[in-house]
DNA sequence: TATATTTGTGCACACGTGTGCATCAGACAG
DNA sequence: CTGTCTGATGCACACGTGTGCACAAATATA
């Protein structure tokens, strides 16, 4: 049985009302009285009950975060960004994973709702439509990160993949490459399209041919998909001098294939990845890639959400959509070099 | 304003008491009435308020998890293990990071206490003594994972590092190695001692000399510490045929040094790591290591905590300490091979 | 039919905190 | 001395849910 304001009130010889006011800094209570009450509260080790307070105030100082898997380092960084951003405002965060399963996702959102979280952040997950509507129905402010579903959400943060792809391809072009392949991942529908589009845009901007034999789409973004895709590219065309991979894992797979076949990187073929996962710096050779600012994305989503929560008290119909695109930066390492083929 | 049991009661023409009982499956309410009430609850999209319920029942179905950093993949896997283990029991989890800072740690634990979490799991953090006592004072069941502080905690889960080190060293010995070095990390005090102890035990068990020039302790467990340590070992002794590294990152650093110096792995020197981080399988050559079952450790900690919570209702003085050691397994890859020096 | 038992339901209070309104003592002006 | 105002404090209710006890209605028993 923990200490309550009534215990403090008894010891101080006042009513619980006065204690409540004193601890909340209500100016009606003179400083002298407040000081006494604060002292007693300290001695007793009093900690207010968030449940009781939330019941009255209608806000819990808790945010919910849903990701597909917590053990995915990509989400780990995002979550860290979120936590650091909301910590000072006194929020705690619930974290749950959906495992890409609409059923689990629903259970998670229900749990969040029952706990009356003040807001929710949805991490890169193709969130189920009816689950999203559940949040709308309960009027819980929601921010979506890297929206993967077909519909657009009202409040969203996303990484500017098109821009990133352009930077990578421009880097390769500046190194003198002309025949640049794209090793894609069709499973990541929306993201893959953006990166592919950026690739095409930049090629076109330099009057370079886009040829379909330079691209391949694998049904996944793992190392083995990179292996399969690179092998395929090598059989399809013999004159490519650079490969832009959908992500770093696939690039690692590509490096393996090239190494096995005795093709030197970057002398014979340059390889670039995307995302900058922690080990991209330690591959052989270290991988040129585009750093997605995961931490900042998390922090930005948190900032947007807190702003929404702040506003939700207002009356005005300020409910126009807000969308923010975040940009990362190119990281040039040793896996890309000057084109030595022509 | 969300739907409450009173809204349901009004619509069903009963009292809120009956609704509460019906939804909680109280046998006093006939099935016919319950069915009607459940239907209305469904139509209205009713979700019980965890705050109000918790106020009465004294338990919140929430657990708190503290780690040093959420973006550390090691903790990511542990947290995933925890979440999967408690999900079915209907628990939600708070996650917070301490950044190894006692002040932040205290803030986190206070927040957990205010939310009246049913239990807390402390991840590999050298938890501050007074913060731990705060939890004891509030009678919150607590399980500590891989305890790093000097005192022993009552309920703890840890990885059996000594056993793991023995397995690795035995593997090397079975490959014919006799002069085996240990590349340690003195920053991880308790863990380093266990691994070093396992190494010594196994050497002794095979009547092999332990010579101090075979070991070195670096003040960190990063790649650069591996680089420094390996360089040092090479100057100290010229006849080692195998190196057992404190962890995989240091092993990666060791591989870099050996590669630069033209020393072949495993033909000239075998290298083994520890932990099995995700990229250990993709180094060049792929790294032999010991897999620490992070996911299972998280799951075991969760199971222990739930058991403690269940018991905390009992009267009996069943408060004897519980400690559990988890064991992983050796993963033999290409960085270790038969000793070809003698 | 009268009484005992079972079954179904509601009243009223509790959990811990916040808050509108009333109250009371003291200060001050007339 | 009376009346008004100000400052400090408490009463009582609210938030949403759970539960002991009482009570009425239905059923079983004598």
XYZ file of C-alpha atoms (C1' of nucleotides) in Angstrom:
744
model
C 0.000 0.000 0.000
C 1.722 3.143 -1.132
C 1.688 6.613 0.347
C -1.164 8.903 -0.719
C -1.829 12.586 -0.327
C -4.190 11.714 2.504
C -1.308 10.285 4.492
C 0.568 13.501 3.965
C -2.498 15.527 4.879
C -2.926 13.671 8.145
C 0.672 14.180 9.119
C 0.598 17.861 8.177
C -2.727 18.483 9.859
C -4.401 19.811 6.722
C -6.902 18.479 4.224
C -5.877 16.431 1.193
C -7.059 19.339 -0.929
C -4.352 21.556 0.441
C -1.747 18.895 -0.142
C -2.817 18.440 -3.732
C -2.637 22.161 -4.324
C 0.664 22.591 -2.577
C 2.347 19.849 -4.589
C 0.980 21.237 -7.829
C 2.254 24.709 -7.101
C -1.130 26.327 -6.762
C -0.466 30.002 -5.824
C -3.355 30.002 -3.363
C -1.177 28.047 -0.949
C 1.402 30.209 0.827
C 4.991 29.201 0.355
C 5.457 28.409 4.024
C 2.732 25.769 4.009
C 3.878 24.333 0.683
C 7.390 23.924 2.003
C 6.212 21.920 4.987
C 4.063 19.713 2.826
C 6.829 19.108 0.312
C 9.139 18.116 3.121
C 6.701 15.603 4.531
C 6.049 14.233 1.062
C 9.767 13.714 0.649
C 10.145 11.983 3.982
C 7.308 9.621 3.229
C 8.642 8.877 -0.247
C 5.414 9.957 -1.823
C 4.967 9.404 -5.560
C 1.659 10.461 -7.116
C -0.482 7.798 -8.739
C -0.489 8.333 -12.472
C -3.672 6.309 -12.728
C -5.655 8.459 -10.331
C -4.324 11.640 -11.824
C -5.009 10.500 -15.368
C -8.544 9.636 -14.438
C -9.204 13.259 -13.618
C -6.965 15.128 -15.994
C -7.733 12.972 -19.038
C -4.132 12.709 -20.054
C -1.635 10.090 -19.065
C 1.763 11.386 -20.184
C 2.212 8.150 -22.047
C 2.819 7.606 -25.753
C 2.509 4.352 -27.661
C 4.961 3.252 -30.322
C 4.287 0.398 -32.736
C 6.984 -1.134 -34.890
C 7.106 -4.405 -36.770
C 10.005 -5.778 -34.737
C 11.888 -4.272 -31.826
C 14.993 -6.323 -32.537
C 15.381 -4.657 -35.901
C 18.237 -2.177 -35.399
C 16.572 0.236 -37.777
C 13.666 0.646 -35.373
C 15.982 0.627 -32.403
C 17.501 3.894 -33.538
C 14.129 5.428 -34.309
C 12.827 4.485 -30.893
C 15.887 5.949 -29.218
C 15.241 9.202 -31.083
C 11.659 9.216 -29.910
C 12.532 8.530 -26.316
C 15.199 11.190 -26.087
C 12.838 13.722 -27.623
C 9.936 13.138 -25.258
C 11.850 12.438 -22.071
C 12.165 16.034 -20.986
C 8.462 16.626 -21.485
C 7.833 13.882 -18.959
C 6.385 11.272 -21.271
C 6.868 7.557 -20.872
C 6.572 5.248 -23.849
C 4.868 1.957 -24.482
C 6.540 -0.127 -27.111
C 5.005 -3.020 -28.930
C 5.703 -4.961 -32.077
C 3.151 -6.032 -34.623
C 5.213 -8.675 -36.435
C 3.441 -7.451 -39.563
C 0.362 -9.291 -38.334
C -2.903 -7.312 -38.392
C -4.215 -9.364 -35.494
C -1.306 -8.511 -33.221
C -1.448 -4.955 -34.436
C -5.051 -4.710 -33.369
C -4.281 -6.147 -29.959
C -1.513 -3.598 -29.518
C -3.675 -0.666 -30.484
C -6.444 -1.853 -28.219
C -4.025 -2.093 -25.331
C -2.798 1.417 -26.064
C -6.369 2.662 -26.151
C -7.261 1.003 -22.881
C -4.310 2.708 -21.281
C -5.541 5.971 -22.819
C -2.196 6.921 -24.298
C -1.985 10.584 -25.249
C -0.703 9.744 -28.711
C 0.636 7.022 -30.957
C 3.545 6.708 -33.376
C 3.340 4.044 -36.038
C 6.733 2.892 -37.316
C 7.321 1.725 -40.868
C 4.492 -0.740 -40.932
C 1.814 -1.221 -43.550
C -0.790 -0.472 -40.921
C -4.132 -2.095 -41.330
C -6.880 0.270 -42.339
C -9.431 -0.729 -39.720
C -6.791 -0.539 -37.012
C -5.946 2.983 -38.037
C -9.608 3.883 -37.939
C -9.772 2.521 -34.430
C -7.291 5.218 -33.439
C -9.238 7.894 -35.281
C -12.439 6.830 -33.596
C -10.886 7.177 -30.190
C -9.486 10.545 -31.251
C -5.914 9.570 -30.434
C -3.372 11.784 -32.214
C -1.293 9.603 -34.494
C 1.901 10.145 -36.466
C 2.997 7.657 -39.101
C 6.665 7.124 -39.949
C 7.596 6.027 -43.463
C 4.057 5.179 -44.393
C 3.953 1.873 -46.249
C 0.244 1.545 -46.869
C -1.378 2.764 -50.039
C -3.415 5.532 -48.486
C -1.868 8.716 -47.218
C -2.064 9.494 -43.544
C -2.836 12.842 -42.074
C 0.274 13.323 -39.995
C 3.360 11.704 -41.376
C 7.132 11.768 -41.318
C 9.104 10.072 -43.988
C 12.559 9.764 -45.349
C 13.122 11.380 -48.734
C 14.192 8.254 -50.574
C 13.957 9.851 -53.970
C 16.433 12.539 -52.990
C 18.730 9.983 -51.417
C 18.737 7.784 -54.497
C 19.534 10.815 -56.618
C 22.537 11.647 -54.472
C 23.920 8.145 -54.725
C 23.450 7.943 -58.468
C 24.887 11.415 -58.998
C 27.945 10.349 -57.019
C 28.392 7.357 -59.317
C 27.915 9.482 -62.423
C 30.468 11.971 -61.187
C 32.919 9.090 -60.904
C 32.459 8.551 -64.608
C 29.987 5.682 -64.510
C 27.421 5.433 -67.284
C 26.094 1.919 -67.092
C 24.658 1.869 -63.629
C 22.439 -0.982 -62.461
C 19.724 -0.841 -59.814
C 19.306 -3.857 -57.586
C 15.816 -3.475 -56.143
C 13.442 -5.034 -53.644
C 9.879 -5.244 -54.826
C 8.652 -6.369 -51.421
C 9.167 -2.827 -50.109
C 6.689 -1.496 -52.586
C 6.470 2.183 -51.828
C 10.083 2.680 -50.781
C 11.429 0.732 -53.728
C 9.413 2.864 -56.123
C 10.797 6.058 -54.629
C 14.390 4.901 -54.845
C 13.937 3.578 -58.337
C 12.315 6.842 -59.336
C 15.192 8.860 -57.934
C 17.589 6.648 -59.868
C 15.709 7.201 -63.117
C 15.419 10.942 -62.545
C 19.116 11.351 -62.018
C 20.034 9.180 -64.965
C 17.737 11.224 -67.159
C 19.142 14.480 -65.812
C 22.517 13.441 -67.197
C 21.133 12.139 -70.450
C 22.012 8.589 -69.582
C 20.056 5.677 -70.952
C 17.819 3.803 -68.640
C 17.777 0.215 -69.795
C 15.571 -2.389 -68.239
C 18.369 -4.935 -68.182
C 20.131 -2.713 -65.698
C 17.463 -3.246 -63.093
C 16.229 -6.217 -61.205
C 13.705 -6.563 -58.426
C 14.084 -9.207 -55.799
C 11.298 -10.236 -53.462
C 13.068 -9.262 -50.269
C 15.802 -7.067 -48.888
C 18.074 -9.588 -47.212
C 21.620 -10.601 -48.004
C 20.503 -13.639 -49.957
C 18.330 -11.427 -52.145
C 21.404 -9.373 -52.878
C 23.283 -12.516 -53.824
C 20.529 -13.626 -56.185
C 20.075 -10.186 -57.685
C 23.760 -9.594 -58.317
C 24.154 -12.993 -59.919
C 21.233 -12.234 -62.187
C 22.593 -8.847 -63.175
C 25.924 -10.375 -64.121
C 24.261 -12.788 -66.515
C 21.900 -10.218 -67.977
C 24.485 -7.645 -68.933
C 28.233 -7.757 -69.102
C 29.113 -4.113 -69.275
C 27.820 -2.528 -66.074
C 30.427 -0.623 -64.087
C 28.404 0.241 -61.001
C 25.516 -1.137 -58.955
C 23.192 0.866 -56.765
C 21.557 -1.491 -54.256
C 18.209 -1.021 -52.564
C 19.843 -1.347 -49.158
C 23.061 -2.255 -47.414
C 22.177 -5.866 -46.757
C 21.629 -6.477 -50.434
C 24.878 -4.655 -51.146
C 26.682 -7.021 -48.800
C 25.219 -9.910 -50.774
C 26.413 -8.275 -53.984
C 29.913 -7.881 -52.559
C 30.002 -11.581 -51.748
C 29.090 -12.587 -55.289
C 31.625 -10.226 -56.826
C 34.343 -11.457 -54.490
C 33.611 -15.084 -55.331
C 33.756 -14.394 -59.042
C 37.037 -12.566 -58.725
C 35.553 -9.241 -59.764
C 37.328 -6.447 -57.907
C 35.474 -3.705 -56.028
C 35.709 -0.867 -56.878
C 38.263 -1.344 -59.674
C 35.966 -3.460 -61.851
C 32.566 -2.617 -60.414
C 31.533 0.018 -57.879
C 28.879 -0.898 -55.318
C 26.694 1.459 -53.306
C 24.135 0.613 -50.652
C 21.468 2.534 -48.777
C 20.524 3.108 -45.104
C 23.954 2.986 -43.454
C 23.446 0.095 -41.128
C 26.113 -0.106 -38.409
C 28.237 -2.673 -40.213
C 28.331 -0.906 -43.555
C 31.572 0.663 -42.372
C 33.197 -2.731 -41.789
C 32.448 -4.649 -44.931
C 35.278 -5.464 -47.299
C 35.709 -2.940 -48.804
C 33.780 -0.505 -46.592
C 30.510 0.373 -48.240
C 29.534 3.681 -49.811
C 25.953 4.297 -48.779
C 23.304 6.861 -47.986
C 22.682 7.514 -44.350
C 19.045 7.614 -43.415
C 18.767 9.817 -40.292
C 16.822 7.301 -38.270
C 17.403 8.956 -34.940
C 16.301 12.352 -36.256
C 13.266 10.832 -37.898
C 12.220 9.406 -34.568
C 12.823 12.721 -32.851
C 10.865 14.609 -35.504
C 7.928 12.236 -35.229
C 7.933 12.703 -31.477
C 8.043 16.479 -31.810
C 5.146 16.454 -34.247
C 3.120 14.208 -32.004
C 3.658 16.370 -28.942
C 2.612 19.387 -30.963
C -0.577 17.604 -32.015
C -1.329 16.698 -28.427
C -0.796 20.284 -27.353
C -3.177 21.506 -30.008
C -5.835 18.901 -29.424
C -7.084 21.039 -26.566
C -7.738 23.984 -28.852
C -11.093 24.555 -30.453
C -10.227 25.853 -33.903
C -10.539 23.456 -36.826
C -6.791 23.262 -37.306
C -6.862 19.789 -38.684
C -5.077 20.164 -41.983
C -2.600 17.391 -42.775
C 1.070 17.808 -41.904
C 3.778 15.946 -43.725
C 7.492 16.196 -43.252
C 10.266 14.714 -45.336
C 13.665 14.165 -43.759
C 16.888 14.052 -45.735
C 20.052 12.160 -44.913
C 23.492 12.333 -46.449
C 25.770 10.454 -48.759
C 28.615 8.560 -47.108
C 31.440 7.862 -49.510
C 33.610 4.910 -48.544
C 35.833 2.545 -50.445
C 33.334 0.457 -52.401
C 32.906 3.087 -55.095
C 35.640 4.449 -57.338
C 36.343 6.023 -60.678
C 35.086 4.148 -63.695
C 38.101 2.485 -65.276
C 36.300 0.701 -68.088
C 36.268 3.403 -70.701
C -14.955 11.536 -24.142
C -14.849 7.811 -24.432
C -17.528 5.235 -23.791
C -17.918 4.004 -20.196
C -19.792 1.165 -18.601
C -22.418 3.693 -17.566
C -23.195 4.416 -21.201
C -23.638 0.729 -21.779
C -25.761 0.415 -18.646
C -28.093 3.164 -19.785
C -28.573 1.616 -23.191
C -29.141 -1.846 -21.745
C -31.464 -0.611 -19.024
C -29.393 -2.043 -16.187
C -27.019 -0.651 -13.589
C -23.331 -0.173 -14.215
C -22.719 -2.881 -11.651
C -24.352 -5.457 -13.847
C -22.366 -4.314 -16.837
C -19.122 -4.554 -14.940
C -19.964 -8.054 -13.824
C -21.154 -9.196 -17.215
C -18.000 -8.035 -18.950
C -15.814 -9.686 -16.348
C -17.593 -12.994 -16.695
C -19.082 -13.012 -13.224
C -21.210 -16.182 -12.990
C -23.925 -14.347 -11.110
C -25.017 -12.770 -14.378
C -27.001 -15.136 -16.610
C -25.569 -15.798 -20.038
C -28.534 -14.189 -21.768
C -27.979 -10.836 -20.104
C -24.210 -10.998 -20.584
C -24.659 -11.603 -24.273
C -26.809 -8.515 -24.687
C -24.374 -6.391 -22.766
C -21.393 -7.677 -24.705
C -23.190 -6.880 -27.920
C -23.931 -3.316 -26.878
C -20.356 -2.888 -25.680
C -19.157 -4.013 -29.075
C -21.472 -1.652 -30.918
C -20.336 1.290 -28.846
C -16.688 0.377 -29.264
C -16.210 0.216 -25.531
C -12.706 -0.216 -24.193
C -12.239 -0.324 -20.413
C -10.090 2.336 -18.796
C -6.910 0.760 -17.527
C -6.437 3.681 -15.162
C -9.770 3.284 -13.430
C -9.422 -0.462 -13.249
C -5.906 -0.247 -11.937
C -6.989 2.137 -9.242
C -9.228 -0.537 -7.791
C -7.424 -3.732 -8.574
C -3.959 -2.469 -7.621
C -2.330 -3.929 -10.682
C -1.806 -2.302 -14.025
C -0.736 -5.067 -16.375
C 2.281 -2.989 -17.220
C 5.951 -3.863 -16.859
C 8.892 -1.475 -16.993
C 12.143 -2.262 -18.771
C 15.325 -0.244 -18.303
C 18.314 -0.612 -20.585
C 21.310 1.609 -21.131
C 20.457 2.301 -24.771
C 17.539 1.134 -26.859
C 19.482 1.488 -30.095
C 21.975 -1.121 -28.945
C 21.027 -4.229 -30.952
C 21.974 -6.413 -28.026
C 19.161 -4.924 -25.973
C 16.853 -4.899 -28.951
C 16.863 -8.667 -29.012
C 16.416 -8.939 -25.271
C 13.460 -6.578 -25.362
C 11.887 -8.531 -28.185
C 12.218 -11.669 -26.088
C 10.560 -9.949 -23.170
C 7.709 -8.591 -25.210
C 6.897 -11.875 -26.898
C 6.934 -13.632 -23.545
C 4.540 -11.284 -21.781
C 2.227 -10.453 -24.660
C -0.085 -13.396 -24.187
C -0.479 -12.625 -20.506
C -1.822 -9.229 -21.499
C 1.054 -7.103 -20.292
C 2.200 -3.914 -21.969
C 5.750 -2.686 -21.525
C 7.310 0.652 -20.790
C 10.789 1.035 -22.162
C 13.298 3.613 -21.102
C 17.020 4.074 -21.395
C 19.332 5.209 -18.662
C 22.342 6.178 -20.780
C 24.416 4.864 -17.900
C 23.502 8.027 -16.030
C 22.245 7.551 -12.434
C 20.171 10.715 -12.722
C 18.288 9.538 -15.764
C 17.999 6.131 -14.213
C 16.326 7.623 -11.190
C 13.900 9.606 -13.321
C 12.981 6.451 -15.186
C 12.378 4.442 -12.060
C 10.307 7.228 -10.565
C 8.178 7.373 -13.689
C 7.701 3.619 -13.530
C 6.713 3.872 -9.890
C 4.219 6.648 -10.527
C 2.612 4.508 -13.160
C 2.546 1.687 -10.620
C 4.062 -0.886 -12.936
C 3.554 -4.449 -11.747
C 7.235 -5.247 -12.150
C 10.553 -4.066 -13.532
C 13.337 -5.650 -15.546
C 16.767 -4.056 -15.395
C 18.913 -4.756 -18.442
C 22.710 -5.036 -18.273
C 23.233 -1.814 -16.428
C 25.347 -1.156 -13.384
C 22.232 -0.005 -11.546
C 22.716 2.572 -8.894
C 22.248 1.281 -5.393
C 19.831 3.915 -4.150
C 17.729 3.555 -7.279
C 17.454 -0.155 -6.695
C 16.419 0.504 -3.125
C 13.715 2.815 -4.395
C 12.187 -0.178 -6.141
C 12.508 -2.325 -3.039
C 10.875 0.348 -0.943
C 7.881 0.474 -3.239
C 7.783 -3.323 -3.200
C 8.014 -3.604 -6.965
C 9.189 -7.052 -8.088
C 12.449 -6.639 -9.971
C 14.548 -8.938 -12.114
C 18.094 -7.998 -13.095
C 19.659 -9.214 -16.335
C 23.430 -9.703 -16.496
C 24.044 -7.879 -13.275
C 26.980 -5.530 -13.641
C 27.075 -3.987 -10.199
C 29.194 -5.384 -7.430
C 26.388 -6.510 -5.172
C 24.249 -9.504 -5.993
C 20.586 -8.990 -6.638
C 17.824 -11.158 -5.348
C 16.264 -12.142 -8.643
C 18.633 -12.333 -11.534
C 19.166 -13.849 -14.947
C 22.571 -13.974 -16.490
C 24.467 -15.497 -19.305
C 26.972 -18.165 -18.338
C 30.053 -16.482 -19.727
C 32.431 -18.841 -18.028
C 30.859 -21.836 -19.711
C 30.821 -20.032 -23.057
C 34.491 -19.144 -22.825
C 35.289 -22.738 -21.990
C 33.477 -23.963 -25.077
C 35.337 -21.580 -27.328
C 38.720 -22.427 -25.863
C 38.014 -26.149 -25.941
C 37.133 -25.823 -29.614
C 40.480 -24.163 -30.268
C 42.327 -26.783 -28.276
C 40.602 -29.553 -30.167
C 41.896 -27.961 -33.362
C 45.389 -28.517 -32.041
C 46.086 -25.035 -30.718
C 48.287 -24.682 -27.655
C 49.359 -21.079 -27.585
C 46.024 -19.354 -27.320
C 45.778 -15.639 -26.532
C 42.923 -13.829 -24.813
C 42.067 -10.345 -26.027
C 40.066 -8.822 -23.186
C 38.063 -5.736 -22.257
C 38.659 -4.507 -18.757
C 35.848 -1.954 -18.989
C 33.315 -4.780 -18.732
C 34.619 -5.738 -15.354
C 32.390 -8.566 -14.230
C 31.833 -10.089 -17.659
C 35.486 -9.894 -18.598
C 36.483 -11.701 -15.440
C 34.056 -14.528 -16.135
C 35.286 -15.011 -19.673
C 38.895 -14.826 -18.633
C 38.233 -17.308 -15.870
C 36.591 -19.728 -18.277
C 39.603 -19.414 -20.549
C 42.011 -20.188 -17.736
C 39.947 -23.107 -16.477
C 39.866 -24.774 -19.852
C 43.556 -24.206 -20.484
C 44.341 -25.770 -17.137
C 42.017 -28.692 -17.798
C 44.176 -29.568 -20.764
C 47.449 -28.970 -18.963
C 48.261 -25.990 -21.105
C 50.378 -23.143 -19.844
C 48.702 -19.886 -19.079
C 51.218 -17.167 -19.815
C 50.520 -13.569 -19.100
C 51.945 -12.451 -22.403
C 49.038 -14.251 -24.064
C 46.500 -11.909 -22.583
C 45.811 -8.251 -22.919
C 43.049 -6.064 -21.570
C 41.803 -3.097 -23.509
C 39.691 -0.370 -21.976
C 36.699 -0.868 -24.217
C 34.955 -3.393 -26.428
C 34.827 -1.599 -29.757
C 36.499 -2.396 -33.039
C 39.320 0.023 -32.390
C 40.070 -1.697 -29.109
C 40.386 -4.940 -31.028
C 42.800 -3.273 -33.407
C 44.955 -1.986 -30.578
C 44.843 -5.253 -28.659
C 45.733 -7.417 -31.626
C 48.634 -5.178 -32.557
C 49.915 -5.400 -29.033
C 49.637 -9.191 -28.927
C 51.623 -9.497 -32.127
C 54.480 -7.529 -30.669
C 54.401 -9.274 -27.312
C 54.606 -12.830 -28.555
C 55.384 -14.289 -31.943
C 54.220 -17.800 -31.570
C 50.486 -17.622 -30.830
C 48.339 -19.644 -33.182
C 44.883 -18.601 -31.983
C 43.160 -15.602 -30.392
C 40.013 -15.695 -28.317
C 38.453 -12.212 -28.309
C 36.221 -10.723 -25.637
C 33.544 -10.010 -28.215
C 32.815 -9.971 -31.934
C 33.543 -6.300 -32.440
C 37.042 -6.727 -31.050
C 37.432 -9.821 -33.212
C 36.552 -7.748 -36.264
C 39.285 -5.319 -35.264
C 41.689 -8.223 -34.885
C 40.788 -9.504 -38.343
C 41.552 -6.091 -39.793
C 45.024 -6.004 -38.260
C 45.842 -9.531 -39.366
C 44.652 -8.828 -42.877
C 46.758 -5.683 -43.084
C 49.837 -7.525 -41.940
C 49.344 -10.291 -44.437
C 48.704 -12.892 -41.765
C 46.174 -15.415 -43.037
C 43.098 -16.426 -41.057
C 42.728 -19.230 -40.152
C 45.830 -20.726 -41.798
C 48.302 -18.703 -39.730
C 46.150 -17.618 -36.816
C 42.641 -18.653 -35.802
C 40.318 -15.984 -34.433
C 37.195 -16.491 -32.318
C 34.746 -13.896 -31.061
C 31.890 -13.885 -28.595
C 28.179 -12.837 -28.651
C 27.278 -13.582 -32.278
C 26.245 -10.152 -33.386
C 24.246 -10.204 -36.632
C 27.212 -9.416 -38.847
C 29.569 -11.988 -37.421
C 28.391 -14.280 -40.189
C 29.460 -11.813 -42.873
C 32.957 -10.842 -41.889
C 35.860 -12.036 -44.003
C 36.293 -14.838 -43.170
C 33.008 -15.467 -41.323
C 33.634 -15.455 -37.606
C 33.596 -18.408 -35.242
C 31.858 -17.183 -32.116
C 29.704 -18.079 -29.161
C 26.054 -17.239 -29.456
C 24.620 -15.589 -26.404
C 20.881 -16.397 -26.406
C 19.714 -12.829 -25.994
C 16.144 -13.482 -26.996
C 15.845 -16.409 -24.586
C 17.439 -14.399 -21.802
C 14.791 -11.730 -22.256
C 12.056 -14.337 -22.313
C 13.404 -16.018 -19.180
C 13.607 -12.728 -17.321
C 10.017 -12.008 -18.276
C 8.871 -15.431 -17.142
C 10.628 -15.020 -13.810
C 9.122 -11.604 -13.293
C 5.605 -12.776 -14.030
C 6.093 -15.610 -11.593
C 7.218 -13.140 -8.922
C 4.178 -10.983 -9.555
C 1.904 -13.975 -9.287
C 3.446 -14.930 -5.976
C 3.487 -11.463 -4.521
C -0.148 -11.987 -3.584
C 0.694 -14.972 -1.405
C 1.400 -14.621 2.265
C 4.168 -17.132 2.867
C 7.714 -15.836 3.309
C 8.818 -17.269 -0.043
C 11.404 -14.625 -0.614
C 14.524 -16.644 -1.159
C 16.721 -15.424 -4.003
C 16.361 -16.936 -7.462
C 19.173 -16.919 -9.948
C 19.241 -18.433 -13.370
C 22.154 -18.882 -15.750
C 21.458 -19.239 -19.436
C 23.793 -21.037 -21.804
C 24.302 -20.389 -25.487
C 26.129 -22.393 -28.086
C 29.328 -22.406 -30.049
C 29.030 -21.385 -33.692
C 31.913 -22.679 -35.760
C 32.550 -20.696 -38.902
C 35.587 -20.159 -41.088
C 37.815 -18.001 -38.903
C 39.099 -20.951 -36.915
C 40.955 -23.919 -38.300
C 43.460 -26.615 -37.475
C 46.747 -25.486 -36.036
C 49.323 -25.725 -38.819
C 52.295 -24.411 -36.927
C 53.526 -27.586 -35.353
C -50.076 -21.622 1.426
C -46.237 -20.332 4.093
C -41.414 -20.550 4.479
C -36.731 -21.335 2.993
C -33.593 -21.038 -0.640
C -31.711 -19.542 -4.814
C -31.056 -16.201 -8.388
C -30.609 -11.667 -10.314
C -29.805 -6.952 -9.635
C -28.715 -2.459 -7.584
C -27.070 0.720 -3.875
C -23.343 2.726 -2.037
C -18.791 3.000 -1.196
C -13.846 2.556 -2.421
C -9.461 3.416 -5.176
C -6.182 8.444 -5.350
C -6.298 12.817 -7.267
C -8.107 17.423 -8.896
C -11.290 21.364 -8.520
C -15.640 24.577 -8.103
C -17.642 26.536 -4.535
C -18.323 27.706 0.191
C -16.464 28.963 4.501
C -13.855 31.243 7.827
C -10.516 34.311 9.899
C -8.290 38.394 9.602
C -7.247 42.943 7.464
C -8.883 47.111 6.132
C -11.930 51.012 5.017
C -15.718 53.799 6.261
C -18.502 48.974 15.247
C -20.076 47.281 10.906
C -19.372 45.879 6.399
C -16.391 44.502 2.620
C -12.578 42.376 0.772
C -8.698 39.216 0.616
C -6.273 35.139 1.577
C -6.179 30.375 3.259
C -8.441 26.208 3.633
C -11.937 22.496 3.494
C -16.237 20.163 1.779
C -18.054 17.485 -1.499
C -18.189 15.754 -5.821
C -16.096 13.879 -10.072
C -13.200 10.664 -12.992
C -14.383 4.983 -14.434
C -14.346 0.619 -12.461
C -14.947 -3.190 -8.972
C -17.312 -5.320 -5.010
C -19.640 -6.322 -0.224
C -23.937 -6.273 1.157
C -28.836 -5.802 0.869
C -32.926 -6.588 -1.347
C -36.504 -8.227 -4.493
C -38.138 -11.747 -7.367
C -38.313 -16.372 -8.633
C -38.085 -20.969 -7.389
C -37.860 -24.920 -4.355
C -39.246 -27.134 -0.088
C -42.267 -28.420 3.629
